[in-house]
mmCIF file of C-alpha atoms and ligand atoms in Angstrom:
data_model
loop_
_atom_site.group_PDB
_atom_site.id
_atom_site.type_symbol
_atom_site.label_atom_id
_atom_site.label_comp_id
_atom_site.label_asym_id
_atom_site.label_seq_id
_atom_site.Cartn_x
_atom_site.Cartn_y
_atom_site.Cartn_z
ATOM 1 C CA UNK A 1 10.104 25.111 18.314
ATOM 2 C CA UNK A 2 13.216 23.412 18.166
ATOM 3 C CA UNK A 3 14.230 23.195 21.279
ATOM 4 C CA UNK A 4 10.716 20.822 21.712
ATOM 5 C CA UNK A 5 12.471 18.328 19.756
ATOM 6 C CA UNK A 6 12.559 14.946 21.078
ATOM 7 C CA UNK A 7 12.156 11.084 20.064
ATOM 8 C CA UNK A 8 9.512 11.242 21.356
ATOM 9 C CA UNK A 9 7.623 13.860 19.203
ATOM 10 C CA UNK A 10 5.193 13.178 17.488
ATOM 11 C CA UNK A 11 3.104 15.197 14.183
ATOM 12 C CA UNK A 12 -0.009 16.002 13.795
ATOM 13 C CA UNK A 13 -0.964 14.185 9.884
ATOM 14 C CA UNK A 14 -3.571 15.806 7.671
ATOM 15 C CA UNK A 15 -6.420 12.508 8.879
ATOM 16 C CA UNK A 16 -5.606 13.347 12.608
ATOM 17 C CA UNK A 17 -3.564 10.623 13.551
ATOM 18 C CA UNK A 18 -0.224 11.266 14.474
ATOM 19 C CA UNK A 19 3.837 10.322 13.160
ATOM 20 C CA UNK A 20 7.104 9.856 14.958
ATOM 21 C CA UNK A 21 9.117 13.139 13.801
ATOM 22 C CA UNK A 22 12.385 10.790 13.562
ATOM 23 C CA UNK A 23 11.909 6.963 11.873
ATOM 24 C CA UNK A 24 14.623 4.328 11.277
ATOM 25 C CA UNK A 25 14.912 3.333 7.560
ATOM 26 C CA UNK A 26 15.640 -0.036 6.743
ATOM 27 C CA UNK A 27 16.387 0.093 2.919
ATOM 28 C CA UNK A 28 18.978 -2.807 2.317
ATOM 29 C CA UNK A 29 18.489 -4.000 6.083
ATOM 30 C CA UNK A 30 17.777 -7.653 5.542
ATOM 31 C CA UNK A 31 17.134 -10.425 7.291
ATOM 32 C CA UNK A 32 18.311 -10.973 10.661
ATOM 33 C CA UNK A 33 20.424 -7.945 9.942
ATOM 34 C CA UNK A 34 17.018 -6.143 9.398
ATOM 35 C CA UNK A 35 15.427 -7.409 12.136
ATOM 36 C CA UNK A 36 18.306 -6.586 14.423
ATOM 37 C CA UNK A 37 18.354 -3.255 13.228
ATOM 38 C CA UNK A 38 14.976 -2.615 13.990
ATOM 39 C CA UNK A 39 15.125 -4.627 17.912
ATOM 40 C CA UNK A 40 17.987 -1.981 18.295
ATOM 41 C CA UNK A 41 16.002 1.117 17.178
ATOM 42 C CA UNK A 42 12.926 0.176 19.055
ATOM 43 C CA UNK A 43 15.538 -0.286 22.562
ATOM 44 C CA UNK A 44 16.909 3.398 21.904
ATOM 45 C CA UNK A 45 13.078 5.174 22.191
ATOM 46 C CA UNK A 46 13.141 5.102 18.532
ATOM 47 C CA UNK A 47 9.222 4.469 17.393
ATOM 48 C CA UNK A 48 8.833 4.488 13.596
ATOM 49 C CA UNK A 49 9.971 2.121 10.760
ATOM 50 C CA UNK A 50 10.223 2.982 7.581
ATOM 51 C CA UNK A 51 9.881 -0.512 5.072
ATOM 52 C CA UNK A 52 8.272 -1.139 1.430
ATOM 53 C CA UNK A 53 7.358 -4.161 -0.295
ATOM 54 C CA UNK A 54 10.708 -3.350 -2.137
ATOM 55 C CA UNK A 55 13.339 -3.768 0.399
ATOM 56 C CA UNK A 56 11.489 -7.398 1.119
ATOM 57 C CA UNK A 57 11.937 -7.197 5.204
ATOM 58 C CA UNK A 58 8.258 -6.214 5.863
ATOM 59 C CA UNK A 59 8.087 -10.097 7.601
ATOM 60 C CA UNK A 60 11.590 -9.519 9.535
ATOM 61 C CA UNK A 61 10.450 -5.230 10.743
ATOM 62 C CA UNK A 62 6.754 -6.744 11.890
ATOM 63 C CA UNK A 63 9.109 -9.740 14.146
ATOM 64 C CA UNK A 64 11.054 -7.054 15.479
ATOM 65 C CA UNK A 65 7.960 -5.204 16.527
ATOM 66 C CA UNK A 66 6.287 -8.312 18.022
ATOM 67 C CA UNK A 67 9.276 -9.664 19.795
ATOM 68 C CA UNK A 68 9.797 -6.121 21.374
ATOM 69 C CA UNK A 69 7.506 -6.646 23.870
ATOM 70 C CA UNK A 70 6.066 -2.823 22.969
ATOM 71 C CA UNK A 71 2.324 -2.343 22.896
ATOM 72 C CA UNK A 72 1.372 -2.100 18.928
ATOM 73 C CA UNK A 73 0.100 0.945 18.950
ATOM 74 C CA UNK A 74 3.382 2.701 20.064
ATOM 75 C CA UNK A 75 5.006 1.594 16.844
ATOM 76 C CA UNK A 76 4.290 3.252 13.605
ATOM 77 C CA UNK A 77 5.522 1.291 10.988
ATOM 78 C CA UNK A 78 5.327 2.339 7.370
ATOM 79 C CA UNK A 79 5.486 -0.009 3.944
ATOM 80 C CA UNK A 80 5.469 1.197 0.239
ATOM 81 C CA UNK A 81 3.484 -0.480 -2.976
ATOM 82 C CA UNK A 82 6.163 -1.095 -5.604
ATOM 83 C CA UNK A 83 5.646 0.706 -8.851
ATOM 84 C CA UNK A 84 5.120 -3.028 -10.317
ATOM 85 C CA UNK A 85 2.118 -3.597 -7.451
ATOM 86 C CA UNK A 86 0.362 -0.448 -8.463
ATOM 87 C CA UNK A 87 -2.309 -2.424 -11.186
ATOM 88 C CA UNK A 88 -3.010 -4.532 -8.465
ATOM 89 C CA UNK A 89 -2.688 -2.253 -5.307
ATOM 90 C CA UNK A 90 -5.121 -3.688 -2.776
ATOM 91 C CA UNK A 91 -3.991 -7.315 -3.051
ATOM 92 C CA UNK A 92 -0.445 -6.320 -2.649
ATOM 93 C CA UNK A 93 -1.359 -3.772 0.368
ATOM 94 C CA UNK A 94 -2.934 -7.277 1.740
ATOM 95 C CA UNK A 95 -0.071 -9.055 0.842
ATOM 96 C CA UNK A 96 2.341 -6.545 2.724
ATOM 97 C CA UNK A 97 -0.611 -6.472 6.407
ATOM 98 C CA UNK A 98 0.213 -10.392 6.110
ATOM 99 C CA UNK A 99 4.101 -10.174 5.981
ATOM 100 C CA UNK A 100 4.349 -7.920 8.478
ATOM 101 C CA UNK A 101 2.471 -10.326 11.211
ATOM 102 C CA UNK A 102 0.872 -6.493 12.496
ATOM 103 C CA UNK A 103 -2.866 -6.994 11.731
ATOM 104 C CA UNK A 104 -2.294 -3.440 9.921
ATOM 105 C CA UNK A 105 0.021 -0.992 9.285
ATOM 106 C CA UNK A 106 0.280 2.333 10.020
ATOM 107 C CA UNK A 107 1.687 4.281 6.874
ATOM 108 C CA UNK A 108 0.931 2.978 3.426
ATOM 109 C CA UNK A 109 2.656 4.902 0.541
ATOM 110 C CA UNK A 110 2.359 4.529 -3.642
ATOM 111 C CA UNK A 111 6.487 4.404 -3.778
ATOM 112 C CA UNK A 112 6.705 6.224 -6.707
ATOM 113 C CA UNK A 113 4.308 8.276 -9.417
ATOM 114 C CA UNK A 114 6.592 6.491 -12.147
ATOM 115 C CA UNK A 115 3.796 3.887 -13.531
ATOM 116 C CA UNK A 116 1.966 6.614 -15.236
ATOM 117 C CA UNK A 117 -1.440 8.903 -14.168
ATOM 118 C CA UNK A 118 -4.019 6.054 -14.793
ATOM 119 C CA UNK A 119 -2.033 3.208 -13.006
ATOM 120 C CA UNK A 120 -1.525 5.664 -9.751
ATOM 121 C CA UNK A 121 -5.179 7.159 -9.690
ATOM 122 C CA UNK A 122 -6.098 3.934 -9.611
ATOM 123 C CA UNK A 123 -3.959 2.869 -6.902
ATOM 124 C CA UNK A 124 -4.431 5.553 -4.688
ATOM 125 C CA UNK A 125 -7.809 4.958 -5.045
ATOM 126 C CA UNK A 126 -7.157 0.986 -3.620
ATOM 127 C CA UNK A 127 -5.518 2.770 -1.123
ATOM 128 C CA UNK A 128 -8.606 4.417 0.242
ATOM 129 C CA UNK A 129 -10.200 1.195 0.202
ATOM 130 C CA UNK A 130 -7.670 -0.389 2.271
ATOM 131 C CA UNK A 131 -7.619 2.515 5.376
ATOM 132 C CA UNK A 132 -11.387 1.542 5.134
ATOM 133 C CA UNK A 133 -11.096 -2.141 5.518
ATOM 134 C CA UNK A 134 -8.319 -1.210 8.383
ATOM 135 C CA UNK A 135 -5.535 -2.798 6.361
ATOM 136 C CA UNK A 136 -3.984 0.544 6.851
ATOM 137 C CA UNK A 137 -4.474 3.606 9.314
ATOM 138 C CA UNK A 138 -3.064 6.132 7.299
ATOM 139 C CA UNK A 139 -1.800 6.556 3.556
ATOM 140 C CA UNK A 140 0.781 9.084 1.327
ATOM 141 C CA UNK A 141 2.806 9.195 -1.638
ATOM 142 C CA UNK A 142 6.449 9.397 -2.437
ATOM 143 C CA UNK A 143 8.655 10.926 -4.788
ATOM 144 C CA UNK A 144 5.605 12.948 -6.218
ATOM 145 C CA UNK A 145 6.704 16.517 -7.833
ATOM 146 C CA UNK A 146 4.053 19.551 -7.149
ATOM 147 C CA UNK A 147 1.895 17.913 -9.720
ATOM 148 C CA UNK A 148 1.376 14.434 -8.748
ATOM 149 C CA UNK A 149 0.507 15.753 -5.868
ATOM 150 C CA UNK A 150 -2.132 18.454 -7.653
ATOM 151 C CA UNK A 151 -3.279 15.555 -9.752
ATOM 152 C CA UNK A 152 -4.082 13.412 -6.543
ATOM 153 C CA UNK A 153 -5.996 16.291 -4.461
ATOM 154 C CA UNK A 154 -8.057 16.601 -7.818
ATOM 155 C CA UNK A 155 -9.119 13.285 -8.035
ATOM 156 C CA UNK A 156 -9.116 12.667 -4.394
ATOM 157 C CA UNK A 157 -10.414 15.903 -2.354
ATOM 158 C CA UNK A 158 -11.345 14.051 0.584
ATOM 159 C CA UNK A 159 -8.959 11.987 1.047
ATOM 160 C CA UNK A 160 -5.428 13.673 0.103
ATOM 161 C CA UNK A 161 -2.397 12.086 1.022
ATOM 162 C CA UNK A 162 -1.121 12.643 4.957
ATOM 163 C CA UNK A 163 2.910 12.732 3.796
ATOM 164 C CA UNK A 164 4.605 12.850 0.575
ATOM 165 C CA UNK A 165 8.527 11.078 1.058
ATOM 166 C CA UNK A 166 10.714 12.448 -1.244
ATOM 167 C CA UNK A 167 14.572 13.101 -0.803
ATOM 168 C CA UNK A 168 15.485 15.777 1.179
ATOM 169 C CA UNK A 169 19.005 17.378 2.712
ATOM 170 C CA UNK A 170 20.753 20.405 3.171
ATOM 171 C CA UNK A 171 21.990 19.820 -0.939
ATOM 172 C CA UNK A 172 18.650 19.208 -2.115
ATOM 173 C CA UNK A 173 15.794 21.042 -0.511
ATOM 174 C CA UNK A 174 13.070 20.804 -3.008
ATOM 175 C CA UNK A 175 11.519 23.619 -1.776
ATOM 176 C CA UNK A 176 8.942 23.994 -4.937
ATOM 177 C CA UNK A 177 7.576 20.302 -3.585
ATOM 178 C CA UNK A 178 8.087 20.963 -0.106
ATOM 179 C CA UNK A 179 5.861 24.042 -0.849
ATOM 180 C CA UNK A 180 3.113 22.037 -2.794
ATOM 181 C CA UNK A 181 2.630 19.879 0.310
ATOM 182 C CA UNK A 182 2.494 22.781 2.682
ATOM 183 C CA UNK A 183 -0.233 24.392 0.879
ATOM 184 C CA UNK A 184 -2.200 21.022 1.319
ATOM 185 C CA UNK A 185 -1.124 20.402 4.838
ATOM 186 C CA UNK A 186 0.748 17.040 3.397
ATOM 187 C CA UNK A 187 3.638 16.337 5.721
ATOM 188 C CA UNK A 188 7.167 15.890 4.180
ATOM 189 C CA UNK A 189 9.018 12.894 5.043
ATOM 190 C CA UNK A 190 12.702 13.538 4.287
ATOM 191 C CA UNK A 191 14.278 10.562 3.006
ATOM 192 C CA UNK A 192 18.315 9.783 2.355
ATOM 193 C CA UNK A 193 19.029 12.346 4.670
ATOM 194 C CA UNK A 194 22.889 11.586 4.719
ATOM 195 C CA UNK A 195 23.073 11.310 1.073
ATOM 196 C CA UNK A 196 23.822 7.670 1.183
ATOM 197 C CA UNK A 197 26.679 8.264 3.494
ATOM 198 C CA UNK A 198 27.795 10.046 1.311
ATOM 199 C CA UNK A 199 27.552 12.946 3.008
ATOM 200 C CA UNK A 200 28.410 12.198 6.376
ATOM 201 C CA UNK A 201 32.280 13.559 5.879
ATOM 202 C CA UNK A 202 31.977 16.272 3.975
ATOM 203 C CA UNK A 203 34.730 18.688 5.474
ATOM 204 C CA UNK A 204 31.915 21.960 5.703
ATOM 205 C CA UNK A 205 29.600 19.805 7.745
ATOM 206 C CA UNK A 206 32.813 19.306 9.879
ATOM 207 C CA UNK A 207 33.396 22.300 10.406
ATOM 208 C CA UNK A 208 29.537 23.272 11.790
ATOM 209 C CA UNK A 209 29.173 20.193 13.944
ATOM 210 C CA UNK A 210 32.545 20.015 15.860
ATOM 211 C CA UNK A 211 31.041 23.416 17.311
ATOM 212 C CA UNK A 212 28.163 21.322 18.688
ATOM 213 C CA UNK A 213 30.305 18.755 19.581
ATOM 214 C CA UNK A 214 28.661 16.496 17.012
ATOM 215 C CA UNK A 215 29.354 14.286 13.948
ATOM 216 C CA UNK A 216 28.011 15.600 10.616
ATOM 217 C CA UNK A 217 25.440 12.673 10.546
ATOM 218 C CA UNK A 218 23.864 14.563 13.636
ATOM 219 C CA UNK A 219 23.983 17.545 12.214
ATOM 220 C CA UNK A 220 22.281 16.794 8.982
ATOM 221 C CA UNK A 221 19.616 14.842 11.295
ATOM 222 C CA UNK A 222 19.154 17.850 13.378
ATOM 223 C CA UNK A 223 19.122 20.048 10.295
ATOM 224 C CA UNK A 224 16.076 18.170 8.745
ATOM 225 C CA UNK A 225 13.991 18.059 11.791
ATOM 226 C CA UNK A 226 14.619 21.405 12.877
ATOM 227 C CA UNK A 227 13.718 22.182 8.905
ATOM 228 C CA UNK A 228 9.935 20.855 10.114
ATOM 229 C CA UNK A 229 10.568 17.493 8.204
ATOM 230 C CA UNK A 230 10.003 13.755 9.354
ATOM 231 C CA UNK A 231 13.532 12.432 9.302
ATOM 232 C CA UNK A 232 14.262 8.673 8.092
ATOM 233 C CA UNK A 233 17.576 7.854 8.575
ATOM 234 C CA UNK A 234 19.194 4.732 7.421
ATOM 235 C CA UNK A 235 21.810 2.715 9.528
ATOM 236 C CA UNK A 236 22.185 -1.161 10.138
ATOM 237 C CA UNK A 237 24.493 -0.936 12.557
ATOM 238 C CA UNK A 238 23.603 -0.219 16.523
ATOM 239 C CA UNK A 239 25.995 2.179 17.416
ATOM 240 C CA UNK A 240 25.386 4.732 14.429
ATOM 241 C CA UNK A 241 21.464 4.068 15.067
ATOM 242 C CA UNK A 242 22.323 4.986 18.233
ATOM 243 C CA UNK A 243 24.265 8.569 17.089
ATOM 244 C CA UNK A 244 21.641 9.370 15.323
ATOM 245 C CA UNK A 245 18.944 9.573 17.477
ATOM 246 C CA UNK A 246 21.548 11.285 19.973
ATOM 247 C CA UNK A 247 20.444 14.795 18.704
ATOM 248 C CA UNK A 248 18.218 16.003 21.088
ATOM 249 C CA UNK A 249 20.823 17.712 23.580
ATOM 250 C CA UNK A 250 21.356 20.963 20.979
ATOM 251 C CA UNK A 251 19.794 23.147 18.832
ATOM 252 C CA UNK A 252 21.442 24.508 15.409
ATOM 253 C CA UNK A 253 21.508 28.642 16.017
ATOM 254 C CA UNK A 254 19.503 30.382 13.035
ATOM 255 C CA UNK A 255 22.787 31.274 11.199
ATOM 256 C CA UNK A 256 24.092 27.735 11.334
ATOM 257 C CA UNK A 257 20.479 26.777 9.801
ATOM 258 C CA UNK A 258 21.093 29.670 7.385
ATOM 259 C CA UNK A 259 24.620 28.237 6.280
ATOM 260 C CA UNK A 260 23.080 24.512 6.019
ATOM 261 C CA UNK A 261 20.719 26.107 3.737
ATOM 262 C CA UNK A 262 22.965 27.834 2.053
ATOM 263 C CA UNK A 263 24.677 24.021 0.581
ATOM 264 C CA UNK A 264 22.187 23.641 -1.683
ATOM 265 C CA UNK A 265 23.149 22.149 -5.339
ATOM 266 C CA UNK A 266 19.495 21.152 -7.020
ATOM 267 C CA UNK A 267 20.850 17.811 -6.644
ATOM 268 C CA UNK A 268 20.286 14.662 -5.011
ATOM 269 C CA UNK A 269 22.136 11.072 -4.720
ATOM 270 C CA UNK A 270 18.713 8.952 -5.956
ATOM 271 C CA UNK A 271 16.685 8.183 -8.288
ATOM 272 C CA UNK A 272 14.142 11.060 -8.788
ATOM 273 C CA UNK A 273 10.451 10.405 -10.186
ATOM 274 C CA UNK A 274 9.266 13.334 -9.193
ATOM 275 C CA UNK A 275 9.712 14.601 -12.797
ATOM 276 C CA UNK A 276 7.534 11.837 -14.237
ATOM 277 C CA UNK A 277 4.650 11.953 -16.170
HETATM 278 N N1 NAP B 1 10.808 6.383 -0.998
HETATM 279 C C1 NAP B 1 11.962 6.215 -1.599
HETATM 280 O O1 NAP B 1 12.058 6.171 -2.837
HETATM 281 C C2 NAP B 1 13.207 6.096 -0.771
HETATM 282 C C3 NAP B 1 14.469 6.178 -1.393
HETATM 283 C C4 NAP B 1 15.607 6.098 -0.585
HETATM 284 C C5 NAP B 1 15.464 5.928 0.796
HETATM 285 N N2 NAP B 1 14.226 5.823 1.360
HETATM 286 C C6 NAP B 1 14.049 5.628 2.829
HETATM 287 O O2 NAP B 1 14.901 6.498 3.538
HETATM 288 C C7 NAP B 1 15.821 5.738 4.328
HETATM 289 C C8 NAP B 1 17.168 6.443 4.425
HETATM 290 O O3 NAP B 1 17.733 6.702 3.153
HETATM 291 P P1 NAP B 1 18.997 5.914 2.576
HETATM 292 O O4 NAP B 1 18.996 4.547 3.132
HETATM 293 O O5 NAP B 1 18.980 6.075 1.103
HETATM 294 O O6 NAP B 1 20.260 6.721 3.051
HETATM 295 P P2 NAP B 1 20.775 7.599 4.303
HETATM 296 O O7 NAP B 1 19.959 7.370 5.513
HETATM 297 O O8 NAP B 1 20.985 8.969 3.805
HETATM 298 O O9 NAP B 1 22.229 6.947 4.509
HETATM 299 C C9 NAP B 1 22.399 5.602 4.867
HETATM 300 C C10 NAP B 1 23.885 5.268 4.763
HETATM 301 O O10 NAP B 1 24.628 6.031 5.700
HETATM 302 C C11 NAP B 1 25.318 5.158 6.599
HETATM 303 N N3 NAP B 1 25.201 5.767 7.934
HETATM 304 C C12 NAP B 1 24.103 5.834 8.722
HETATM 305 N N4 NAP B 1 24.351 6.507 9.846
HETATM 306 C C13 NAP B 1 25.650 6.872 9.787
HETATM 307 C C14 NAP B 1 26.490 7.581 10.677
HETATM 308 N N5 NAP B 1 26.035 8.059 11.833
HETATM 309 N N6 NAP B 1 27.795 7.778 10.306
HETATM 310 C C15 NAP B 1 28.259 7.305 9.124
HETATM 311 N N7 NAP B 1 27.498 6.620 8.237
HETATM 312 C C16 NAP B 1 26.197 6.405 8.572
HETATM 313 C C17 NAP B 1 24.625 3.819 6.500
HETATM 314 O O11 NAP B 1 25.505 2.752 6.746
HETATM 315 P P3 NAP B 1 25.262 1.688 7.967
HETATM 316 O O12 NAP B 1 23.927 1.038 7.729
HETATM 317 O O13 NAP B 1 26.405 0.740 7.810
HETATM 318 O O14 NAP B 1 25.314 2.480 9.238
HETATM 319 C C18 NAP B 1 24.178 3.809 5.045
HETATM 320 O O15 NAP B 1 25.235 3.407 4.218
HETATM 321 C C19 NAP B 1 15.857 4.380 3.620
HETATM 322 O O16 NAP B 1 16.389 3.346 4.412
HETATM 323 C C20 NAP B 1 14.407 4.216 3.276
HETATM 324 O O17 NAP B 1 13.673 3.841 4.416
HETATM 325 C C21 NAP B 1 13.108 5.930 0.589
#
């Protein structure tokens, strides 16, 4: 399996349609800044955007998109209702298909379960509405614990959520919500992958990736798709975009994977709603 990896690769989600494996983030990518980001991603083969209403660049990702010249459809781009949208989900998921300039978008997640069960029901119930208006191909959570995302297959058996984006690395796993989404065939979208950066020079990771020839970024990358996750990272600058997506030309043995695995602490570098009510 993972020597299939590739930017190009694509997964299979739960309503059919299918999701870049790797995505650019563009938390605290701004502005031109953002937009540049995302022109630079999009000229390196890389085909999925990760945005939210929070990180206010859903206007500058969709210019990026249009300006690259690359047929729509070839572009997944994702957005996010802020907890503080949730009450009024379907305007705001019209408000973010207008900033974007994209006639739709292709991802549409609640970004959090933190504004309590009848607020997010609700939501996620505006969020059906919207994929059926075509405001939005496909829809997910984020940051749900195993059971948000029970409560949401409860009230919503026919429509369950195609990924769940939570924060995932080598030091946090969450294996008990990685689990939860297997069993529902909800794909996990592995966010913060480098910690923050914080990560990225840790002396252990060293030590595993100068064997590859690789930077620890690479290796963490590598580690999450190989791990069966969508991988989001984050970078602003063109030349680390451009090291991380250069992970396709070797595959982490089994007992590297095993001694990846074995970093985990049971925490992460976020905030974490997964425990809310
Ligand atoms: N749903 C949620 O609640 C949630 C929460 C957090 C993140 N996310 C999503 O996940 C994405 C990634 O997470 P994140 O932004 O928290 O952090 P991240 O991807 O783990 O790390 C990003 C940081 O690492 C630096 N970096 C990137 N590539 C590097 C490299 N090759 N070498 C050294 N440093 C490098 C970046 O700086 P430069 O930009 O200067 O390169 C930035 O400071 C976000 O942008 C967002 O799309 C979602």
């Amino acid at each position: 399996m993972a020597k299939q990896l590739s930017i190009e690769r694509r997964l299979k989600l739960n309503d059919g349609r299918e999701i870049p494996q790797l995505g650019l983030g563009v938390y605290l990518s701004k502005g031109k800044e953002g937009e540049r980001a995302v022109k630079a991603a999009l000229d390196l083969g890389y085909r999925h955007i990760d945005s939210a209403q929070m990180y206010a660049n859903e206007a500058e990702v969709g210019a990026a998109v249009l300006a690259s010249g690359i047929p729509r459809e070839q572009i997944f781009v994702t957005s996010k209702v802020w907890d503080s949208a949730q009450s009024k989900c379907l305007v705001s998921v019209q408000d973010s298909v207008k900033k974007s300039g994209l006639g739709y978008l292709d991802l549409m997640l609640l970004h959090s379960p933190n504004p309590g069960k009848a607020t997010r029901t609700k939501a996620y119930g505006d969020l059906i509405k919207a994929q059926k208006l075509g405001l939005v191909k496909s829809i997910g959570v984020s940051n749900y614990g195993s059971h948000h995302i029970e409560e949401v297959i409860a009230a919503f058996p026919d429509s369950p959520p195609a990924v769940n984006q939570i924060e995932v690395s080598p030091f946090f796993q969450r294996r008990e919500i990685v689990n939860a989404c297997l069993k529902h065939n909800i794909l996990v979208e592995a966010y913060s992958p480098l910690g923050k950066g914080a990560h990225v020079d840790l002396p252990e990771l060293h030590e595993i990736a100068k064997t590859y020839e690789k930077t620890p970024s690479q290796l963490l990358i590598r580690w999450s798709l190989q791990s069966g996750h969508i991988c989001l990272p984050k970078s602003a600058n063109p030349t680390r975009i451009k090291e991380n997506s250069d992970i396709f030309d070797f595959v982490i043995t089994e007992n590297d994977m095993k001694k990846l695995d074995a970093l985990e602490t049971g925490s992460g570098v976020t905030w974490d709603p997964t425990t809310a009510l």
